[in-house]
Amino acid sequence: LSSKKESTQSQSHTGTVRLGIALTLAACGEVFEITGFLNETAILVICLAAIALSGIKTLVKGLCNLPHFTFNMNTLMAVAVIGAVLIGQYPEAAMVMVLYEIGEAIEDRTLAHARRSIQSLLEKAPSTVDIFLAGSWIKSTPEAIQPGTLYRAVPGQMIAADGVVTEGTSSVDVSSITGEPLPESARADSIVRSGSIALDGTLTIRATRRAADSTAARISKAIFSAQQKKARVERFIDRFARWYTPAIFLASLLLGIGTVLWTGSIDKETVYRSLVLLVIGCPCALVISTPVALLSAMTCASRQGVFVRGGAPMEVAATIKTAVFDKTGTLTVGRPAFKDLIAVDGTDKAVCWHLAASLAAANKHPLSRALVNACDKSVRISPVKELKNLPGYGVQGRVDGALITLTNRTWLKDKGLLTPQADAAFTRLENDGNTCMAVSNIFGALGVFAFADTAKPGIAASVKALKDQGVTVWILTGDNEKSALKIAREAGIENVRARLLPQEKLAIISELDGKAPTAMVGDGINDAPSLARARLGVAMGNAGADTAIESADVVLMNDDVGKVGWLKRLSVATRRCITENIVFALAVKAIFAVAAVTGYATMWMAVFADTGVCLIVVAWALRLLRFR
């Protein structure tokens, strides 16, 4: 990779020097022509040298196109430059060729810089990594990492493959993946992703994917596939250029023939005027403005942790009128949290916490973990004996010698231990959209704990931002209706459908998209069909399932659904930029074309109408890199 990069830099430097010499020669030709310092033959030699140094490849390609009736920018430039030489306009032919090639070089470097900005993750990948093999640590390549492989990431090194930390603690820079500037903390059992960087500690990681299948690699694949996909407006410009270019040739030819028929003679001025029109009509600016704008927008999005798979999704985002969200893991954090405790029959809440936390600490169920996480330092946790899982109900064991259970309402009812007070506590808490567990002894429930998945911070503001752009927002979820309505109230969403199977979600998405362009935002495997069907599929890149990510058009690497509204604004700005570029380019060309037909335009004006306008539209499109 380093050798390839050095070779590219060397070629770039050589090309710059070559164009610099060609520009100097072309300028000298102009000066010598004006001052009469050299004779015409010497000026011809100088100008031909400038043309050969700068644009010999363009001339060869253009001439090869003519027998096949292929009309593109190379054909236009070849005819214009050779024609100008044949009628004795040597300095102008040289300057047109040099300025055209300088413009092409600037465009190429602009695109290359944008691509490098997107693909920087690959350049940061470590060339070697420590792998635990046959009882010892050895140095190997990241390609040797397989699921289950133990490997180490040392401070300053990029994590080579997605995995789970088994040992060590470190701050991790995740900005390349999520766009978030603040580092995250990684310790045992933390999930880490390739592309992030260990900052201040060594992590031992058990890989869950091959390096080739990890986050950084999937981002890279998305980028390469993105460059193969073209937006509708981009394809329109390609088709337009295919008809536009031969039309310019025909107009140039008709101008020359018409002048001859009008004046009754052919001279250098007639040919010159036709060639000027030819150069003015060159569609460089029209063709380059769209891909530069789209690539600039995609680069800007990637810096914010939003990866767009090509120009088509970037264009579609501006048209979205309906946004449909899955609930769990999309609008919510995706894991339960303690919400409330109702003590039953006068039981001290401290006793409920002690008994429930002791059982929960010995169990790995998500609700048990949520309960332990909610404990403060005053909660005493005792060892549990005779621990036993009650499949479908909960867990039981002896705490301080007493048989204690942590179970759902169904278990209490089946055992005849559900008192009216306990039943009322369950009903009250579940009506608020919570999932409940009761801590009980052999006589009945002592207290009812409530848990719920919580809405992501700032979700209401994110939904409001979408509504302010005229987008109708929905929740489609497989969860129960009470939980869905609770999150909907917190987020400010009025349209809710709950207890949906994947095929039911898909049917609703199809119906909504038939009425207005619809975006689907989700994270689970069950969301994949809907993500693929929606006009714009948006997946959670951090917590999302692989199937959902692969089915989506857009991946939010930091799982921030607020970026959906931001992406729509970026898409609108991109479409506006493309339209402005096309209108500006056509307007300038139209003005100068009239000047060419009436004999007021020079080859210098033609160069501005072509290369100058091209550079202007590129610069205008690059503003999108700084979109906020």
XYZ file of C-alpha atoms in Angstrom:
628
model
C 0.000 0.000 0.000
C 2.871 2.345 0.897
C 4.680 1.581 -2.391
C 1.499 2.210 -4.377
C 0.936 5.497 -2.543
C 4.527 6.641 -3.225
C 4.140 5.704 -6.906
C 0.913 7.721 -7.130
C 2.558 10.725 -5.482
C 5.527 10.478 -7.896
C 3.220 10.360 -10.921
C 1.284 13.330 -9.581
C 4.493 15.337 -9.138
C 5.678 14.453 -12.654
C 2.338 15.481 -14.125
C 2.474 18.818 -12.291
C 5.963 19.547 -13.625
C 4.934 18.562 -17.146
C 1.875 20.848 -17.099
C 3.983 23.660 -15.620
C 6.471 23.444 -18.512
C 3.625 23.223 -21.042
C 1.947 26.323 -19.557
C 5.236 28.234 -19.709
C 5.747 27.288 -23.363
C 2.156 28.242 -24.272
C 2.546 31.616 -22.516
C 5.851 32.209 -24.331
C 4.136 31.414 -27.629
C 1.504 34.064 -26.859
C 4.135 36.649 -25.947
C 6.286 35.923 -29.014
C 3.190 36.101 -31.237
C 2.216 39.518 -29.850
C 5.733 40.999 -29.848
C 6.928 39.419 -33.096
C 10.131 38.415 -31.268
C 10.309 35.067 -33.128
C 9.209 33.992 -36.558
C 6.111 31.896 -37.170
C 8.021 28.612 -37.526
C 9.691 29.004 -34.130
C 6.355 29.877 -32.519
C 4.789 26.783 -34.140
C 7.525 24.545 -32.676
C 7.089 26.036 -29.193
C 3.299 25.664 -29.304
C 3.449 22.094 -30.642
C 5.797 21.216 -27.758
C 3.269 22.676 -25.281
C 0.446 20.704 -26.903
C 2.453 17.467 -26.872
C 3.529 17.866 -23.230
C 0.062 18.637 -21.962
C -2.489 16.856 -24.132
C -1.050 14.224 -26.446
C -3.228 11.533 -24.809
C -6.348 13.638 -25.247
C -5.546 14.208 -28.919
C -4.932 10.511 -29.574
C -8.161 9.496 -27.828
C -10.129 12.147 -29.689
C -8.789 11.156 -33.097
C -9.457 7.477 -32.373
C -13.063 8.390 -31.528
C -13.760 10.021 -34.874
C -13.854 6.838 -37.056
C -16.318 5.314 -34.570
C -18.463 8.484 -34.433
C -17.906 8.677 -30.664
C -18.423 12.257 -29.582
C -17.113 13.231 -26.169
C -14.849 15.866 -24.619
C -11.705 14.261 -26.041
C -13.183 14.422 -29.550
C -14.180 18.063 -29.109
C -10.746 19.106 -27.873
C -8.886 17.154 -30.553
C -10.874 18.772 -33.375
C -10.683 22.262 -31.841
C -6.926 22.176 -31.163
C -5.922 20.580 -34.481
C -8.226 22.930 -36.358
C -6.727 25.973 -34.621
C -3.213 24.802 -35.557
C -4.240 24.272 -39.190
C -5.545 27.836 -39.508
C -2.413 29.270 -37.908
C -3.745 30.050 -34.409
C -0.813 28.270 -32.763
C -0.640 30.070 -29.390
C -4.375 29.840 -28.817
C -4.392 26.126 -29.721
C -1.597 25.517 -27.224
C -3.219 27.542 -24.464
C -6.609 25.848 -24.966
C -4.939 22.440 -24.698
C -2.878 23.338 -21.625
C -5.724 24.990 -19.726
C -8.039 22.092 -20.511
C -5.522 19.597 -19.141
C -4.899 21.736 -16.038
C -8.628 21.767 -15.393
C -8.783 17.991 -15.836
C -5.863 17.539 -13.432
C -7.521 19.704 -10.778
C -10.761 17.748 -11.112
C -8.921 14.413 -10.862
C -7.095 15.531 -7.736
C -10.302 16.814 -6.191
C -12.019 13.463 -6.701
C -8.960 11.529 -5.524
C -8.782 13.614 -2.352
C -12.449 13.003 -1.597
C -12.056 9.242 -2.121
C -8.998 9.139 0.131
C -10.953 10.981 2.809
C -13.674 8.314 2.735
C -11.236 5.372 2.594
C -8.883 6.513 5.358
C -9.982 3.568 7.510
C -8.145 1.155 5.231
C -4.914 3.134 5.449
C -4.997 2.935 9.266
C -5.316 -0.852 9.339
C -2.361 -2.541 11.106
C -0.035 -4.597 8.910
C 0.720 -7.024 11.770
C -1.166 -8.090 14.887
C -0.394 -10.278 17.923
C -2.436 -13.502 17.806
C -2.667 -16.163 20.549
C -1.919 -19.474 18.869
C -0.846 -22.832 20.308
C -0.376 -21.415 23.778
C 1.754 -18.399 22.866
C 1.541 -14.956 21.279
C 2.858 -14.678 17.721
C 2.941 -11.883 15.159
C 0.753 -12.424 12.139
C -1.316 -10.499 9.598
C -4.911 -9.389 10.257
C -6.018 -11.789 7.516
C -5.170 -14.683 9.888
C -7.899 -13.594 12.341
C -10.913 -15.892 12.347
C -14.032 -15.894 14.575
C -12.867 -17.069 17.998
C -9.258 -15.939 17.518
C -7.663 -14.118 20.467
C -5.629 -11.078 19.428
C -4.244 -7.932 21.046
C -4.615 -4.242 20.252
C -1.876 -2.121 21.805
C -2.141 1.633 22.539
C -2.246 3.642 19.322
C -3.184 0.623 17.182
C -6.374 0.225 15.194
C -8.564 -2.681 16.270
C -8.202 -5.188 13.447
C -11.446 -7.157 13.706
C -14.801 -6.874 15.455
C -14.860 -8.728 18.761
C -15.437 -8.851 22.516
C -12.817 -7.717 25.020
C -11.678 -10.585 27.278
C -8.970 -8.729 29.190
C -7.663 -5.193 29.646
C -9.084 -1.693 29.878
C -8.606 1.176 27.452
C -10.184 4.314 26.099
C -11.123 3.734 22.472
C -11.255 6.374 19.739
C -14.389 5.541 17.734
C -14.498 8.736 15.658
C -13.607 6.925 12.421
C -16.636 4.670 12.847
C -19.281 6.778 14.566
C -18.163 10.363 14.004
C -18.280 10.943 17.772
C -15.245 12.918 19.022
C -15.306 11.592 22.600
C -13.580 8.229 23.214
C -15.457 5.302 24.707
C -14.297 3.046 27.546
C -13.651 -0.616 26.742
C -13.204 -3.375 29.342
C -13.992 -7.054 29.748
C -17.205 -8.032 27.869
C -17.227 -4.745 25.891
C -17.957 -5.052 22.181
C -15.313 -3.326 20.022
C -15.297 -2.727 16.284
C -12.546 -2.603 13.719
C -11.618 0.898 12.658
C -11.619 2.192 16.245
C -8.276 2.760 17.984
C -7.083 1.673 21.438
C -5.710 4.809 23.112
C -4.203 4.148 26.534
C -4.297 0.440 27.280
C -3.749 -2.976 25.729
C -6.902 -4.961 24.957
C -7.123 -8.706 24.492
C -10.000 -9.334 22.102
C -11.806 -12.468 20.988
C -12.775 -11.904 17.347
C -16.399 -12.376 16.342
C -15.655 -11.827 12.646
C -12.798 -12.210 10.234
C -10.906 -8.984 9.593
C -12.206 -9.099 6.015
C -15.805 -9.122 7.311
C -15.422 -6.531 10.077
C -16.867 -3.044 10.325
C -14.009 -1.201 8.598
C -13.993 -3.697 5.721
C -17.776 -3.468 5.287
C -17.543 0.327 5.205
C -14.878 0.056 2.509
C -17.027 -2.331 0.472
C -19.947 0.067 0.807
C -17.754 2.883 -0.529
C -16.593 0.873 -3.538
C -20.156 -0.183 -4.335
C -21.290 3.424 -3.838
C -18.940 4.598 -6.552
C -20.558 2.111 -8.942
C -24.096 3.397 -8.303
C -25.299 6.527 -10.058
C -28.083 8.836 -9.032
C -30.952 9.490 -11.426
C -29.743 13.036 -12.097
C -26.235 11.709 -12.776
C -27.542 9.217 -15.332
C -29.585 12.029 -16.909
C -26.433 14.127 -17.357
C -24.628 11.174 -18.949
C -27.473 10.718 -21.451
C -27.659 14.473 -22.015
C -23.927 14.650 -22.785
C -24.190 11.813 -25.317
C -26.726 13.840 -27.330
C -25.334 17.258 -26.477
C -21.801 16.604 -27.753
C -22.692 15.584 -31.344
C -25.209 18.455 -31.387
C -22.342 20.877 -30.689
C -20.338 19.315 -33.522
C -23.305 19.739 -35.849
C -23.873 23.345 -34.721
C -20.198 24.151 -35.306
C -20.316 22.585 -38.749
C -23.554 24.377 -39.662
C -22.070 27.676 -38.492
C -19.135 27.220 -40.854
C -21.324 26.103 -43.783
C -23.839 28.874 -43.140
C -21.089 31.504 -43.071
C -19.651 30.205 -46.340
C -23.068 30.263 -48.005
C -23.749 33.777 -46.683
C -20.386 35.272 -47.667
C -19.706 33.103 -50.688
C -16.159 32.326 -49.529
C -14.288 30.367 -46.874
C -11.466 31.904 -44.845
C -9.594 31.476 -41.564
C -12.119 33.616 -39.712
C -14.950 31.265 -40.668
C -13.059 28.181 -39.472
C -11.905 30.017 -36.326
C -15.464 30.971 -35.416
C -16.633 27.363 -35.790
C -13.774 26.092 -33.622
C -14.544 28.666 -30.924
C -18.147 27.432 -30.818
C -16.834 23.883 -30.597
C -14.723 24.653 -27.520
C -17.506 26.705 -25.889
C -19.895 23.784 -26.243
C -17.587 21.278 -24.549
C -19.751 19.587 -21.841
C -16.975 19.263 -19.218
C -18.732 21.376 -16.602
C -22.060 19.609 -17.113
C -20.550 16.151 -16.777
C -18.257 16.826 -13.817
C -20.604 18.922 -11.661
C -22.895 16.074 -10.623
C -20.357 13.407 -9.512
C -18.264 15.994 -7.640
C -21.339 17.240 -5.768
C -22.494 13.732 -4.890
C -19.037 12.584 -3.811
C -18.533 15.732 -1.730
C -21.875 15.134 -0.001
C -21.047 11.469 0.645
C -17.659 12.461 2.071
C -19.300 14.998 4.358
C -21.829 12.386 5.498
C -19.100 9.818 6.200
C -17.324 12.299 8.458
C -20.523 12.469 10.506
C -20.776 8.688 10.775
C -23.411 8.418 8.032
C -22.414 6.055 5.214
C -24.483 6.421 2.053
C -24.253 3.613 -0.498
C -24.026 5.709 -3.641
C -25.499 8.680 -5.431
C -28.990 7.213 -5.772
C -29.714 7.096 -1.998
C -28.147 10.545 -1.595
C -30.587 11.890 -4.165
C -33.602 9.985 -2.801
C -33.130 11.285 0.754
C -34.288 14.742 -0.345
C -37.636 13.353 -1.545
C -38.607 11.497 1.652
C -42.076 12.425 2.926
C -42.630 9.570 5.395
C -40.175 8.145 7.941
C -40.949 4.818 9.609
C -39.014 3.783 12.728
C -38.636 0.441 14.396
C -38.800 0.876 18.192
C -36.334 -1.340 20.027
C -32.717 -0.405 19.363
C -33.726 2.378 16.991
C -35.772 4.859 19.005
C -34.721 3.190 22.263
C -31.362 2.176 23.726
C -32.282 -1.472 23.175
C -31.879 -2.759 26.728
C -34.178 -2.648 29.782
C -33.629 -0.256 32.669
C -35.187 -0.145 36.126
C -38.154 2.206 36.338
C -40.081 1.708 39.568
C -40.664 -0.485 42.634
C -43.958 -0.986 44.452
C -43.618 -2.686 47.837
C -46.478 -5.081 48.699
C -48.188 -5.587 52.070
C -46.057 -3.001 53.854
C -42.714 -4.623 53.025
C -39.696 -2.353 53.466
C -38.325 -1.382 50.062
C -34.779 -1.913 51.350
C -35.658 -5.557 51.984
C -37.047 -5.891 48.441
C -33.852 -4.440 47.000
C -31.608 -6.706 49.093
C -33.394 -9.945 48.238
C -33.995 -9.128 44.544
C -30.468 -7.812 43.952
C -28.922 -10.909 45.558
C -30.807 -13.195 43.155
C -30.237 -10.888 40.183
C -26.476 -10.716 40.804
C -26.291 -14.500 40.417
C -28.195 -14.455 37.131
C -27.351 -13.108 33.655
C -30.875 -12.388 32.429
C -31.206 -8.832 30.944
C -33.764 -7.850 33.590
C -31.468 -9.138 36.335
C -28.600 -7.077 34.955
C -30.838 -4.013 34.798
C -31.814 -4.507 38.431
C -28.182 -4.870 39.580
C -27.160 -1.800 37.567
C -29.868 0.202 39.355
C -28.610 -0.702 42.831
C -26.904 2.007 44.832
C -24.063 1.441 47.301
C -26.471 0.975 50.225
C -27.935 -2.233 48.757
C -26.446 -5.317 50.420
C -25.960 -8.321 48.137
C -25.802 -11.727 49.811
C -24.522 -14.974 48.303
C -27.213 -17.234 46.857
C -27.412 -20.963 47.487
C -29.397 -23.596 45.575
C -29.795 -21.217 42.622
C -32.299 -22.586 40.121
C -33.652 -21.210 36.849
C -37.395 -21.364 36.337
C -37.641 -21.435 32.507
C -40.213 -18.939 31.260
C -40.798 -17.536 34.726
C -37.613 -16.369 36.450
C -35.140 -17.626 39.055
C -35.143 -18.862 42.650
C -32.585 -19.539 45.378
C -31.852 -19.274 49.080
C -30.841 -15.830 50.347
C -29.782 -15.720 53.987
C -31.421 -19.139 54.373
C -34.850 -18.105 53.004
C -36.234 -19.429 49.704
C -36.701 -16.370 47.473
C -37.988 -16.096 43.906
C -37.730 -13.376 41.251
C -40.496 -14.187 38.776
C -43.268 -12.852 36.582
C -46.973 -12.598 37.400
C -47.799 -15.892 35.667
C -45.630 -17.916 38.078
C -47.212 -16.275 41.125
C -50.703 -16.941 39.747
C -49.903 -20.577 38.976
C -48.593 -21.087 42.523
C -51.565 -19.351 44.112
C -49.362 -16.589 45.563
C -50.782 -13.631 43.609
C -52.491 -11.450 46.194
C -54.903 -8.677 45.122
C -52.362 -6.038 46.186
C -49.596 -7.659 44.144
C -51.936 -8.078 41.153
C -52.862 -4.377 41.343
C -49.183 -3.413 41.446
C -48.499 -5.507 38.325
C -51.473 -3.958 36.528
C -50.536 -0.398 37.410
C -46.920 -0.769 36.282
C -47.709 -2.735 33.118
C -50.297 -0.148 32.060
C -47.389 2.286 31.807
C -45.693 -0.008 29.271
C -43.311 -1.699 31.720
C -42.182 -5.300 32.054
C -42.543 -6.476 35.665
C -40.920 -9.013 37.985
C -41.876 -9.721 41.609
C -39.548 -10.697 44.429
C -41.361 -13.226 46.650
C -40.931 -15.556 49.589
C -42.951 -18.692 50.309
C -45.899 -16.581 51.498
C -46.213 -14.349 48.425
C -44.936 -11.223 46.651
C -42.926 -8.710 48.653
C -42.459 -6.130 45.906
C -42.953 -5.614 42.164
C -40.103 -4.188 40.077
C -40.811 -2.418 36.767
C -38.401 -2.309 33.807
C -38.626 -0.671 30.425
C -36.506 0.064 27.406
C -35.801 3.794 27.482
C -35.957 6.276 24.643
C -32.628 7.486 23.308
C -31.568 10.936 24.530
C -32.776 13.709 22.244
C -35.201 11.487 20.339
C -38.040 14.029 20.625
C -35.859 16.743 19.072
C -34.838 14.370 16.257
C -38.468 13.573 15.445
C -39.415 17.254 15.590
C -36.602 18.090 13.137
C -38.088 15.602 10.676
C -41.601 16.950 11.148
C -40.334 20.486 10.573
C -39.179 19.312 7.136
C -42.672 18.077 6.298
C -42.019 14.401 7.055
C -44.754 12.208 8.563
C -43.301 9.891 11.235
C -44.472 6.365 12.140
C -43.511 3.615 14.605
C -43.843 0.009 13.405
C -42.826 -2.536 16.035
C -43.260 -6.147 17.049
C -43.410 -5.088 20.705
C -46.623 -4.752 22.697
C -48.881 -1.770 22.165
C -48.409 -0.246 25.631
C -44.614 -0.125 25.280
C -44.915 1.271 21.768
C -47.345 4.001 22.858
C -45.105 4.973 25.765
C -42.091 5.532 23.507
C -44.334 7.262 20.953
C -45.466 9.762 23.590
C -41.869 10.474 24.625
C -40.779 10.894 21.000
C -43.813 12.896 19.890
C -44.996 10.351 17.299
C -48.719 10.000 16.635
C -48.755 7.094 14.149
C -48.109 3.754 15.893
C -48.618 0.105 14.901
C -47.562 -2.631 17.356
C -47.287 -6.452 17.542
C -46.323 -6.663 13.874
C -44.670 -9.620 12.181
C -41.926 -8.867 9.592
C -44.289 -9.535 6.696
C -46.851 -7.171 8.223
C -44.224 -4.441 8.530
C -43.307 -5.028 4.890
C -46.933 -4.697 3.782
C -47.359 -1.397 5.631
C -44.073 -0.046 4.211
C -45.234 -0.978 0.698
C -48.546 0.781 1.280
C -46.930 3.951 2.660
C -44.284 4.064 -0.067
C -47.000 3.765 -2.680
C -48.458 7.025 -1.375
C -45.236 8.983 -0.777
C -41.456 8.296 -0.774
C -40.803 6.453 2.502
C -37.689 5.855 4.604
C -37.459 2.841 6.917
C -35.142 3.100 9.923
C -34.368 -0.139 11.775
C -31.728 -2.378 13.290
C -32.947 -5.966 13.497
C -33.010 -8.976 11.203
C -36.796 -8.647 11.122
C -36.381 -5.149 9.682
C -34.275 -6.306 6.705
C -37.201 -6.914 4.273
C -38.670 -3.497 5.065
C -35.266 -1.801 4.730
C -34.834 -3.358 1.297
C -38.374 -2.437 0.184
C -38.471 1.176 1.390
C -37.457 3.997 -0.944
C -34.630 4.675 1.531
C -33.474 2.011 4.002
C -31.529 3.302 7.026
C -29.820 0.828 9.390
C -28.119 1.191 12.759
C -24.435 0.463 12.169
C -23.391 0.010 15.784
C -26.164 -2.149 17.233
C -27.737 -3.263 13.968
C -27.848 -6.837 12.707
C -25.636 -7.681 9.721
C -28.667 -8.529 7.592
C -30.226 -5.140 8.298
C -26.969 -3.328 7.493
C -26.515 -5.179 4.202
C -30.145 -4.458 3.202
C -29.943 -0.723 3.865
C -29.049 2.195 1.607
C -27.706 4.251 4.523
C -25.871 3.122 7.670
C -25.800 5.281 10.827
C -22.547 4.198 12.469
C -23.308 6.005 15.746
C -26.979 4.886 15.798
C -28.078 8.534 16.022
C -31.491 8.707 14.352
C -31.215 12.497 14.441
C -28.895 12.089 11.451
C -31.878 11.029 9.310
C -33.199 14.592 9.291
C -29.673 15.931 8.802
C -29.176 13.604 5.804
C -32.399 14.883 4.229
C -31.144 18.469 4.557
C -27.780 17.475 3.062
C -29.565 15.736 0.192
C -31.690 18.831 -0.487
C -28.545 20.981 -0.499
C -26.852 18.524 -2.879
C -29.733 18.532 -5.362
C -29.853 22.333 -5.210
C -26.094 22.513 -5.826
C -26.348 20.199 -8.853
C -29.224 22.222 -10.309
C -27.347 25.499 -9.772
C -24.246 24.088 -11.467
C -26.164 22.833 -14.499
C -28.128 26.069 -14.928
C -24.981 28.186 -14.509
C -22.967 26.108 -16.985
C -25.707 26.138 -19.631
C -26.325 29.876 -19.190
C -22.644 30.774 -19.612
C -22.329 28.501 -22.636
C -25.470 29.981 -24.197
C -24.156 33.543 -23.791
C -20.776 32.729 -25.268
C -22.332 30.640 -28.039
C -24.289 33.712 -29.194
C -21.032 35.695 -29.070
C -19.315 32.994 -31.157
C -22.043 32.947 -33.794
C -21.965 36.733 -34.094
C -18.158 36.775 -34.295
C -17.443 38.471 -30.948
C -16.059 35.473 -29.069
C -12.374 34.569 -29.047
C -10.658 31.298 -28.225
C -9.794 32.762 -24.816
C -13.476 33.268 -24.127
C -14.086 29.706 -25.259
C -11.491 28.460 -22.769
C -13.269 30.308 -19.963
C -16.669 28.984 -21.077
C -15.233 25.465 -20.923
C -12.399 25.048 -18.403
C -13.144 28.174 -16.366
C -16.791 27.254 -15.854
C -15.740 23.687 -15.103
C -13.485 24.840 -12.263
C -16.190 27.152 -10.921
C -18.817 24.392 -10.696
C -16.289 22.062 -9.035
C -15.458 24.716 -6.435
C -19.180 25.326 -5.857
C -19.803 21.596 -5.330
C -16.919 21.299 -2.865
C -18.830 23.570 -0.468
C -20.807 20.480 0.470
C -17.737 19.136 2.279
C -18.400 21.774 4.948
C -22.167 21.243 5.222
C -23.389 21.531 8.805
